[in-house]
Amino acid sequence: MIIADRIADLRARAARLPRISLTQLPTPLQECPRFSAAIGGSVRVFMKRDDLILTGFGGNKIRKLEFTMGWVRQQGYDVVVHGLAGQSNYCRQTAAACAVAGIPCHLLLRSDHKAQDPAQGNRLLDYVFGAEVTMLHGRDQAAAKDELVARLTAAGKRPYVIGHDDEVRGAVAYALCLAEIIEQMAALGVTPDCICVTGGAGTSAGLMLGKHMLGFAGEVIGFGPAPAKRDAVRAERIAKIAQDAAALIGSSAIVAAKDIVNTSDFGGPEYGVPTPACLEAIAMLGRTEGLVVGPIYTAKGLAGLISHVRTGRIAAGKNVVFIHTGGSPEIFACNEEVAAYLLASS
């Protein structure tokens, strides 16, 4: 089966899932020649601009939330519950998607070191998008979600809690994103050799599912935004999400943990803490292409790409696509770290 037929098959399978529209697709694909030169000039770097997704300040979760909110509507849920870090991009985008769908959103956020008052960055936008936000000061997040769901249910509501199934739907969304990239690169007359992305769950799983379903011969490299725990465990999780997504759309594609390339080497000492390498990536991209990546998430993957090019892990002559998964509001919550680096490097 030629790749165009494979893309059509993937889209037909995905079209059977409930979905709402939260943006215009495809997102732009932009070559970054000055950035490429700045990291050595040995590769061509293209950026898939998912930060330009229209809803909620953009980002990769909106692709996923199109399918989640479609499911929520189809099944008659009337409130959405989510909760991660205080500066979570996913929570911010969930609040925005709920605003579009007209469904109340409850966020239970960890009171971490970037969630202090006055609210800034993603946390400020949570309020802008109308979410009911509860800051958890030392409380167990899973238990707090269970308690909230019980209260909402007792009040006659049908709450939906964001979880594993949404990573699975998100994997379908990012298999579709890979199809966009392949088509856009073909229109430029360029063959993509390597797709790089920050992530360790549904986005990476979707790219791997797309690789197998579409017959994409290039490499998919994931960069985890958190410190090392066990990369092998993360690979198993990514493969599990990809397999569940394949089952969801009736595909026989098989993604095994051994196929996954995902490293935590650039995650830093703690999730949410900017690293010197990611601050360098922010400055380099900003000063060469006028683009912004956030220091908690996307910049850590960009730092990984830079390192892979400099060390030859990504070989000279390759055409590299970096998926900009959004998260730009993080830069305002990390203003002190970013400003200090920029002043020191100017």
Steps between C-alpha positions, in 0.01 A plus 500: 500500500645840400527765769211713366270199533629434851430862597147475360445177695622658826273800453202282421556296817543812714185656351290230669585645842292778656677832463443873521692772316733714712739629234582511130723223369759447372717726712784675315836339431780755512864461404745657747818570299663744745440262789644216291810710437531587868515134603769422247332510162533128440126429494186672373254566780128543440254585774145364514316793655248339734555801723286684242195281566218750541337412832639571846840650406573194286683177572493128432226413748238680292535236227435239768216693660307510172448126549456518877233769480328311220480198730383713794217644294402167346481329839312781672759605757432849631819595686870426442755442777876520452807575705876497458780746581427859590630616160348215300457570129253211479278649771506844337400352165232286664347811656498669159347197325228483764428869446450438128277198570301680769583238764618597853862415580644424845880505538678364808856629474809422701636794698848464359773761480354671193139519618533779752278810507445726323408252229727510196554306177276199447338533841383853418351373175312225688298779662468693173340191342251467786628191678419446866849461643590332829862521614606189691729595786659167584183300430511179298389591150336166412305496826392860447367411154306206644345723766402763243346240269297363794372849586410581141324166456305549822390838363354329193789569260673258262872579539764381256856466628785548250723192501652211304221480241575858403865416436370224272277743311791739492713235335248483216525878472879486468497218249291744296758773571773282351287463188487880476878525534560240229268682260645843577858384459409328174352827375841660566677218318678393819505159668489520882770287658427565864204624707589644843253582775489569872278249677466163659143387448225552240683730261799269467270197483302657218808577294613139540155370409506725194848379409378140494164563334637734233824319426709802599866404464643783709586500869279630781696633799323600821650713775344468844451831686558342842806347670595140448303237681506201271506565127411136437180542701413811300556308177261231618240763583534667159469165324191412708331829406586445133359147505181615671464773238548248220225286654275804534507563125511134399860497375721192509815713543734373771717741698742332742694659785826413322393731216472805725779758508430731793763640734481691828859623467383859449224509762716660766498440876128555546187542288424867451856618569675668204841361407797695361464307173132583460566867580767497228243349262248772584753774434630339182159449344377843606807679366514313169134444409295727728322198650428415863515162674412453866772397749300232682411281206573570134840665547634185665431302183652776289810482719509128428482562126785750523714252692421217260610713204816625669606148602410339167219291648296662226732473203602780267279542197180391673166678470364542853148597602458629855139506617441819697244367748428842652540601862617855431311644804749315722762762417314759707488277806875440461581863428780523758693201368454601137592863562810406697622275220433759230683773692795270563522391136448837334 
